XYZ file of C-alpha atoms in Angstrom:
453
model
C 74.881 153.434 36.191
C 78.239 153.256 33.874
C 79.623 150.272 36.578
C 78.213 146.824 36.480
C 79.181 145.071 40.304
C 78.827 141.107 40.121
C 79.397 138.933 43.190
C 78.667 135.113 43.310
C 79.889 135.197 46.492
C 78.352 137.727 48.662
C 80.150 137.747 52.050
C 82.954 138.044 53.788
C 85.796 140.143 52.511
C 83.912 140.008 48.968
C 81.034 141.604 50.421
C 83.144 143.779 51.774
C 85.307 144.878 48.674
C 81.427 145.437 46.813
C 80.070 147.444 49.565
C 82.645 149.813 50.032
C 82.737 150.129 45.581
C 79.046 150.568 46.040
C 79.890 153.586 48.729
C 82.430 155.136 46.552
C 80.111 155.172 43.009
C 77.237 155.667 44.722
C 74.731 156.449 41.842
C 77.216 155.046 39.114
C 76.706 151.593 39.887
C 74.568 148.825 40.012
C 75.394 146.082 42.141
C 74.006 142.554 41.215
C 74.898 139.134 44.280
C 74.237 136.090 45.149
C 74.457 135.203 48.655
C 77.700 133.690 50.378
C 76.648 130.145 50.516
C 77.525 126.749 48.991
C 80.665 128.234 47.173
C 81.096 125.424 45.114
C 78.026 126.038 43.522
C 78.123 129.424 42.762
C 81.473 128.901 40.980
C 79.834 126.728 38.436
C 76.397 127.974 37.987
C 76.241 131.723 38.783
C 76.622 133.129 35.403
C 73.678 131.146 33.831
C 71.992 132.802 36.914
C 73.429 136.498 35.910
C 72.743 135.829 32.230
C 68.910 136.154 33.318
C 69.062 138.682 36.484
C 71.247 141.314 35.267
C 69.236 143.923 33.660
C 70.052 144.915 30.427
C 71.057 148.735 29.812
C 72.948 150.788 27.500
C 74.586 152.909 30.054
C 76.963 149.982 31.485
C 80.509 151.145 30.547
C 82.414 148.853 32.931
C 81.871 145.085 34.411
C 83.538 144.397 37.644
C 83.414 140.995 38.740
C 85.420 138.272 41.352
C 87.089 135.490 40.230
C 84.145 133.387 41.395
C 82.033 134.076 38.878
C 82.840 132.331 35.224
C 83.426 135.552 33.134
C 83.786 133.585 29.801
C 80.521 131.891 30.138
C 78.901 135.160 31.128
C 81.212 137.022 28.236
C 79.187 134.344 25.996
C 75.471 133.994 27.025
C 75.597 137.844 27.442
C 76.983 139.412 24.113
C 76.067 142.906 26.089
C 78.287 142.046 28.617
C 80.543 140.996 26.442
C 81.402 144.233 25.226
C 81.898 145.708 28.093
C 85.266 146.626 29.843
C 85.836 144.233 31.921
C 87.644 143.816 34.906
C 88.183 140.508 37.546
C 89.613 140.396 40.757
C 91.309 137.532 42.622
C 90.850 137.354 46.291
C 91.826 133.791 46.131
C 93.407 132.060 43.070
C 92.320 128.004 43.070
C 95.472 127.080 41.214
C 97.265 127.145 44.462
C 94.374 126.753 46.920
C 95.141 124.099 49.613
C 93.012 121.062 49.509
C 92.571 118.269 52.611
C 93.457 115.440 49.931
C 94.926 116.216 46.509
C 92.422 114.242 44.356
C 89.715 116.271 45.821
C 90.796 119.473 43.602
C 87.960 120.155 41.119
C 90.283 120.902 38.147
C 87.213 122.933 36.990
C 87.337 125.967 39.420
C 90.998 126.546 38.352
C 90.470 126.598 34.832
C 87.542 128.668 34.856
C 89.684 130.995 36.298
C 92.303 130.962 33.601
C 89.260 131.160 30.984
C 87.586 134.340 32.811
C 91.462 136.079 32.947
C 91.701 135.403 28.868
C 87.987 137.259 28.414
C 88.910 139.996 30.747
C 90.506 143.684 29.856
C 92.022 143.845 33.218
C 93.178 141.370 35.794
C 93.333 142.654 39.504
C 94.739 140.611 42.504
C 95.066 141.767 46.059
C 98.918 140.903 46.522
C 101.758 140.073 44.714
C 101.854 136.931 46.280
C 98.523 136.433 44.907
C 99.352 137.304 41.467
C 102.616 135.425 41.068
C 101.470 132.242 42.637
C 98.622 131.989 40.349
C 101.058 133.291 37.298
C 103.567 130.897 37.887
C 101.252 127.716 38.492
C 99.324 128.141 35.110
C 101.856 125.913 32.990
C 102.219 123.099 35.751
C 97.974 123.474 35.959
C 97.605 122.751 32.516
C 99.625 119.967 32.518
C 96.818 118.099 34.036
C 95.206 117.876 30.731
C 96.440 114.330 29.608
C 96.879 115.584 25.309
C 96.532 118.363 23.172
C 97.101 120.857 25.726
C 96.926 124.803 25.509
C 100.707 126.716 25.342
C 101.805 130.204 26.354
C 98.720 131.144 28.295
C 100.926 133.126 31.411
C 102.341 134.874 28.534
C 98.905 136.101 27.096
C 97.040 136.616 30.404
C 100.542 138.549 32.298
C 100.400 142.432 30.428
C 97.032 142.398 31.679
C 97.378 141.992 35.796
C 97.973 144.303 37.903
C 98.238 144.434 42.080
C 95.841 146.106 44.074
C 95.572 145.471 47.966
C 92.878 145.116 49.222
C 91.022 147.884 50.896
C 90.748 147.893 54.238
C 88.489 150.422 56.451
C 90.364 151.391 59.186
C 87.992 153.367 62.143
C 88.684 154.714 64.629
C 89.492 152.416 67.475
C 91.002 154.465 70.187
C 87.596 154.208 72.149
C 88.102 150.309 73.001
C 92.104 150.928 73.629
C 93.474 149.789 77.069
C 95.694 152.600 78.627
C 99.369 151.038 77.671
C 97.902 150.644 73.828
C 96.828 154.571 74.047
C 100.389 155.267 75.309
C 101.984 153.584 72.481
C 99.803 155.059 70.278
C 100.614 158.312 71.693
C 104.357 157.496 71.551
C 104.604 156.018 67.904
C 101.851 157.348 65.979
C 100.750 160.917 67.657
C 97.303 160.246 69.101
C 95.663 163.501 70.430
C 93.835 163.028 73.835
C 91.210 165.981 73.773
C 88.848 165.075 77.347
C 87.843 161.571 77.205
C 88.240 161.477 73.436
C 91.100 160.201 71.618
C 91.514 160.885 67.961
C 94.105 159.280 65.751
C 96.359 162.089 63.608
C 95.323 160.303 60.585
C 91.891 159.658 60.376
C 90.840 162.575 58.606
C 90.247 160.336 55.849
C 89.342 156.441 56.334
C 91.482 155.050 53.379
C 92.439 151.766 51.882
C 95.177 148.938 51.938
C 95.870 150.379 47.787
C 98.131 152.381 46.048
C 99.301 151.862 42.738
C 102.172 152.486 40.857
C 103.886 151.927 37.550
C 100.072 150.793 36.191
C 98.910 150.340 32.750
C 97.454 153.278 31.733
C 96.347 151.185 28.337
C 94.299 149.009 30.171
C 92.519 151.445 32.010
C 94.324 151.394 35.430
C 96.556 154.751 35.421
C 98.890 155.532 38.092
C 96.884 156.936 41.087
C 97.116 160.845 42.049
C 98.248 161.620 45.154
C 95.768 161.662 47.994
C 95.977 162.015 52.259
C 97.750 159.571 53.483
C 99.214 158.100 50.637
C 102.935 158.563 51.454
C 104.768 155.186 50.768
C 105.934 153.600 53.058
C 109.926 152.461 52.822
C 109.581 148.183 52.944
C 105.863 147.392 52.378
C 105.690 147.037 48.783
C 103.784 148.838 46.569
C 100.882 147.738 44.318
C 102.434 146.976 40.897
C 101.776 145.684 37.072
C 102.817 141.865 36.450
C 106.661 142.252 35.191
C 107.704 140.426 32.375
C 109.258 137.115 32.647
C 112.213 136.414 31.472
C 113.703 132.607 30.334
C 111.683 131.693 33.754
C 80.506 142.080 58.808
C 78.892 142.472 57.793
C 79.294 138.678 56.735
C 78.062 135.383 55.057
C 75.363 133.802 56.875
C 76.886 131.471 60.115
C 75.351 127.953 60.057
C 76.959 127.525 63.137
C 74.756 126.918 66.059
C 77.159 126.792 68.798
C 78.462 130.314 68.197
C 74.728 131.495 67.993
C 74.861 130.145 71.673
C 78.183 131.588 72.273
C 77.142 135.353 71.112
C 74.178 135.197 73.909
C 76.486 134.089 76.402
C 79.511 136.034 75.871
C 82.735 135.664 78.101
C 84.328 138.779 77.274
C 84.030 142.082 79.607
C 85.580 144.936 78.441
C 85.216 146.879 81.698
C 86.464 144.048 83.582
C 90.039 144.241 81.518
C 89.991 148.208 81.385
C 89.744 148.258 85.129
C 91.672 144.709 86.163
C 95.531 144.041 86.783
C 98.319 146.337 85.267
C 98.933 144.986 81.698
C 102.141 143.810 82.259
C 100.222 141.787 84.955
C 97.916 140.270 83.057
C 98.336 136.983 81.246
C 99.104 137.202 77.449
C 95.779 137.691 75.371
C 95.729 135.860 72.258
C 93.898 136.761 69.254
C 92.670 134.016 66.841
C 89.962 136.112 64.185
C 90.195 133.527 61.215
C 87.604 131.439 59.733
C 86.971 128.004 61.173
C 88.337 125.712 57.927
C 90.870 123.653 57.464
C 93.084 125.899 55.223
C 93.626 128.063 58.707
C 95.100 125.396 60.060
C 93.435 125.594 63.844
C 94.971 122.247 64.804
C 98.636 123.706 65.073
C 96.981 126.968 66.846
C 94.951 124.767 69.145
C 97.899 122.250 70.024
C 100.203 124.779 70.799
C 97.591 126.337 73.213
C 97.211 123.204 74.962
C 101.269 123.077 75.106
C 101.346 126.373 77.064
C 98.420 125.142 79.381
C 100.182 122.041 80.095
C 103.258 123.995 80.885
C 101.176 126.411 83.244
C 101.719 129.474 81.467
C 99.169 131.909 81.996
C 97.257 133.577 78.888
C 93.639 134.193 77.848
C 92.289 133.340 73.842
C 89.929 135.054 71.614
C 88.393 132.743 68.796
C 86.938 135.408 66.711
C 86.667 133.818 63.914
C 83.121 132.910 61.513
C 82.291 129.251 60.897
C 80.635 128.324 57.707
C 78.539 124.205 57.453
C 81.658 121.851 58.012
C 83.551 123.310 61.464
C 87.057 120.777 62.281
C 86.319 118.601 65.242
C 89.236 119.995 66.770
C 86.847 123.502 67.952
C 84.986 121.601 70.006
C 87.504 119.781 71.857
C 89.783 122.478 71.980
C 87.141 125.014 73.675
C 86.478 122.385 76.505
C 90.579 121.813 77.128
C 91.302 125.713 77.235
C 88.335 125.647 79.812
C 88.932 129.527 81.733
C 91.386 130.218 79.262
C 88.670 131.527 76.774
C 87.780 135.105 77.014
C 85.675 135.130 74.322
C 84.699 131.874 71.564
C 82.614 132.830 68.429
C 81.858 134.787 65.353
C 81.330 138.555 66.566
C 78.896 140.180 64.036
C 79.164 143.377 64.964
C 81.814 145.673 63.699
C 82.427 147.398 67.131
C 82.528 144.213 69.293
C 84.963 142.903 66.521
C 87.317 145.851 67.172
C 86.376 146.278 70.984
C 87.839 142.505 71.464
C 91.142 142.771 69.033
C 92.146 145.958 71.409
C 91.889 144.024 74.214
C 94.143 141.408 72.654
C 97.848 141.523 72.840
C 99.483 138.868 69.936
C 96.673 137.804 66.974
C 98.185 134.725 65.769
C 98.046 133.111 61.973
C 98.927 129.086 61.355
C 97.645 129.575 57.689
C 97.900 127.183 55.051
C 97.029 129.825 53.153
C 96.895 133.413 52.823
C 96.585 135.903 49.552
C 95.881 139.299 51.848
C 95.100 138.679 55.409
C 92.249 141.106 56.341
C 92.304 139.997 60.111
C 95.407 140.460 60.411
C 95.838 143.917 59.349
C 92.565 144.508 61.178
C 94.160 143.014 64.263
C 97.730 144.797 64.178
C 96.083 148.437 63.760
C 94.397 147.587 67.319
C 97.835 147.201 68.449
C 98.242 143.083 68.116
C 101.506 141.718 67.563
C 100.985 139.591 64.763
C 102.817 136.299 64.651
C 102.724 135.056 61.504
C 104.727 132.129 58.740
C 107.142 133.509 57.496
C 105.547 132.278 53.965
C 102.578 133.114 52.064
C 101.437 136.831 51.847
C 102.186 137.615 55.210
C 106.978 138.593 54.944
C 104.810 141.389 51.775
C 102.364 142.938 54.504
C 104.719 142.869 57.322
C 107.967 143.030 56.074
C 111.411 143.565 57.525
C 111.360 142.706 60.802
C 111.891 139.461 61.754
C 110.237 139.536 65.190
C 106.989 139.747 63.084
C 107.534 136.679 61.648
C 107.856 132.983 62.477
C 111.520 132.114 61.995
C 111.266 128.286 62.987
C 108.533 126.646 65.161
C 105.321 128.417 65.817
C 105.028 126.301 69.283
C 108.359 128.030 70.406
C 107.248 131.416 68.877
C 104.158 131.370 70.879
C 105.741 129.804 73.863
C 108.147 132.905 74.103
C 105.646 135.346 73.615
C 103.675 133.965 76.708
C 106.896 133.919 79.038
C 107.369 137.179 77.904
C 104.693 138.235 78.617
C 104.412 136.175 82.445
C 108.017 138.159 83.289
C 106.503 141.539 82.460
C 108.912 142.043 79.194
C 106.292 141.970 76.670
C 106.697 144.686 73.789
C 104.440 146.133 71.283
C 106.249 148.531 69.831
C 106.744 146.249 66.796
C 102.765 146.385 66.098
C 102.666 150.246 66.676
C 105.275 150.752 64.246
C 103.422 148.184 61.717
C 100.637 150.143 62.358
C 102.008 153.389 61.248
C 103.610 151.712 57.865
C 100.146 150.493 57.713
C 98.285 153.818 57.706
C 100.617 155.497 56.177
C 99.936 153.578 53.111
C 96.299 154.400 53.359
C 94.407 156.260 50.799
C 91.319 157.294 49.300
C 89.981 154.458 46.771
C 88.879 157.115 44.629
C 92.867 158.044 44.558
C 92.866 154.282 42.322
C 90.870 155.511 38.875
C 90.254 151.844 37.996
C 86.787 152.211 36.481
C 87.910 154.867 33.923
C-alpha cells in the first residue's frame, strides 16, 4: 500500500477518477472517502475527519488527493502525511467557479485551494483551461484581502502543475447503436460486423482521456511511454507542464424524488427507435446528460426547447442528467411544456442505460456556465452525438477545429438549425464520428502516465 487515495467528495466524476486509480494499483493502494454530499462541508471539515480515519503506516510513499480536501491542514495535523509525496488534482478550481450572486462566494474554498497547491509536490488539473484559469486568477483572488496581502504566489505554485485529462472509460457501445450510427462507424472509424456482434477496431484496450508530454520528470510526472492507442492526435492538444509566464455511476446519492419516480416509469424504448421511422425520418433527438444546477445553465437549454416547440419543429429530449438537494424551478415547468417531447427525464444509474440512451440521441447539447473537462460530453460524442457546445470554456480544447462543433453566435439559432436540418432529412454526423476517432485515438492506458513514481 505505497499510494494513499483521499476523496472528500465521493461521487460523480471524483468517484470515478478514484475507482478507476483503485483498478489500476490494485493492491498498492488504499483508498480512504467521504461520501458525495453537502460539498460545502466537506471542503472545510474533511481533513480534521482524515487526520483521525486514515490509518497510519510506514509503507505510504505517495498521497493523492482532490482539491476538495484542505491539504495544508491535513499536511499539518498529520506530520506523517506530511512527508509524503504529495499530489492534488483540480477537477474544478473555485477561483473561477460561477456563483448565482457574487457576494455569495465563500472566499474560503478558493484560498484553501491556493494553500493545499503551496503544500503539494505536484499539482494536476484536467485541462489547460483548468489550469490557466485558476493560474491566472490567483493575483486578482488575493486582492480580496483588504492589507498586507501575499505576492508572487502564481510564480511559486506554476513549475509545479501539470495537465492531465481526465480519464475517461470508453466501452464498447456498438450494441445500443441505431443502424445509420453503425454505418458511420463503419465508414469513419472501421467497425468490424462479425454476426450480430459489432466490435470497435480499437477497443483492445479501454484507455483514458491522458497523455502527457513535455512533463517534469523532477516532480515525479515523467513523460509517458508509448502505449495502444496513444497516437496524438493533430488539433486536440496534448496534456502539458504550466509554461512560464512572461511580463504577463456509479454516482453521488440523488435526493431527488421525482427522478426516483421517473426511473420506474421510464419513457424511453430502445426497441421502439431501433425498429421505428428511417432516421432521417425521425425528429431530431436531443441529448441533455448534465447535472441539474445552476452553473449548467438549463434555463437557456429549456427556453430554446420551448422556441422550437412553439415553432412546430419536431424533435424528442433526453434529460439525463443527476440532481443533487436544490433542483432550478425551471425542471419542473419545463418537463410539463415539452409534454410528448420527452423521451426520457431523469438520472439513469446504470452505466448501460446511460450509454443505451446517448446512442439513441442525435445532438447532446451544453449551455454551461462552466466547464473544466466535460465528461458527458465526450461520453456523448463517442455514441455518435453531435455536440453543440460555447465556443468558450474547455469545450474549442476538447473539440477543436471545426467550427460546426461549436456555437459561433446564438445557441437558440444553433439549435434551431440543427432541428430543421434534421426535419428536411440533411442532418450530418460525420462531424461526431470524426471527433470520435480524434477522441480514441488519444486514448491510452493510465498506467502509460507513471504519476505515482
Amino acid at each position: 500500500m505505497s499510494v494513499l487515495l483521499i476523496e472528500a467528495f465521493y461521487g460523480g466524476s471524483h468517484k470515478q477518477l478514484m475507482d478507476l486509480l483503485q483498478e489500476e494499483l490494485q493492491d498498492d493502494c488504499v483508498l480512504c472517502t467521504l461520501p458525495a454530499k453537502k460539498w460545502h462541508w466537506k471542503a472545510r471539515t474533511a481533513a480534521l475527519y482524515f487526520m483521525q480515519t486514515v490509518p497510519t503506516s510506514t509503507n505510504y510513499r505517495i498521497l493523492f488527493a482532490s482539491s476538495v480536501l484542505n491539504l495544508a491542514e491535513l499536511a499539518a495535523l498529520r506530520p506523517d502525511l506530511g512527508k509524503l509525496k504529495k499530489v492534488l488534482y483540480f477537477h474544478e478550481n473555485q477561483l473561477v467557479y460561477p456563483v448565482q450572486k457574487c457576494q455569495e462566494r465563500d472566499f474560503q474554498y478558493g484560498y484553501n485551494q491556493i494553500l493545499s497547491c503551496l503544500v503539494a509536490d505536484v499539482v494536476v488539473f484536467n485541462s489547460a483551461f483548468n489550469m490557466e484559469s485558476f493560474l491566472t486568477s490567483i493575483g486578482k483572488f488575493m486582492k480580496l484581502i483588504p492589507d498586507h496581502r501575499p505576492k508572487d504566489l502564481e510564480k511559486i505554485i506554476r513549475p509545479k502543475c501539470q495537465v492531465l485529462y481526465f480519464p475517461v472509460r470508453f466501452p464498447d457501445v456498438s450494441r445500443f447503436m441505431p443502424e445509420h450510427k453503425l454505418a458511420h462507424l463503419e465508414k469513419v472509424m472501421g467497425v468490424r460486423r462479425n454476426g450480430d456482434a459489432h466490435q470497435l477496431e480499437a477497443r483492445q484496450k479501454s484507455g483514458a482521456l491522458m497523455k502527457t508530454r513535455d512533463t517534469h520528470c523532477e516532480s515525479g510526472l515523467c513523460e509517458a511511454q508509448p502505449g495502444p492507442c496513444t497516437t496524438q492526435q493533430e488539433g486536440l492538444p496534448s496534456p502539458r507542464t504550466a509554461p512560464a509566464r512572461g511580463a504577463t455511476s456509479d454516482v453521488s446519492e440523488s435526493t431527488n424524488p421525482c427522478q426516483e419516480e421517473d426511473n420506474q416509469h421510464l419513457t424511453f424504448n430502445l426497441t421502439n427507435i431501433l425498429s421505428g421511422r428511417d432516421c432521417q425520418q425521425r425528429p431530431l433527438h436531443v441529448a441533455w446528460p448534465h447535472r441539474w444546477e445552476h452553473d449548467k445553465d438549463p434555463e437557456t437549454f429549456f427556453k430554446v426547447l420551448l422556441k422550437l416547440k412553439e415553432k412546430d419543429l419536431p424533435f424528442h429530449v433526453s434529460v439525463l442528467g443527476e440532481a443533487f438537494t436544490e433542483i432550478p424551478d425551471i425542471f419542473s415547468e419545463a418537463k410539463k411544456a415539452l409534454g410528448s417531447s420527452v423521451l426520457h427525464w431523469g438520472y439513469l444509474p446504470s452505466k448501460d442505460d446511460y450509454f443505451q440512451a446517448l446512442c439513441m440521441a442525435d445532438v447532446v447539447i451544453s449551455t454551461a456556465k462552466h466547464e473544466f473537462f466535460g465528461v458527458a460530453m465526450v461520453e456523448a460524442v463517442y455514441c455518435g452525438c453531435y455536440p453543440l457546445c460555447p465556443k468558450a470554456l474547455v469545450y474549442p480544447e476538447i473539440f477543436p477545429g471545426r467550427d460546426g462543433w461549436l456555437f459561433l453566435g446564438s445557441a437558440r439559432r444553433q439549435i434551431q438549425v440543427s432541428a430543421r436540418s434534421r426535419t428536411e432529412g440533411r442532418f450530418v454526423t460525420d462531424g461526431a464520428k470524426s471527433q470520435t476517432c480524434s477522441l480514441r485515438q488519444n486514448c491510452g492506458s493510465f498506467q502509460s502516465v507513471p504519476i505515482f513514481t
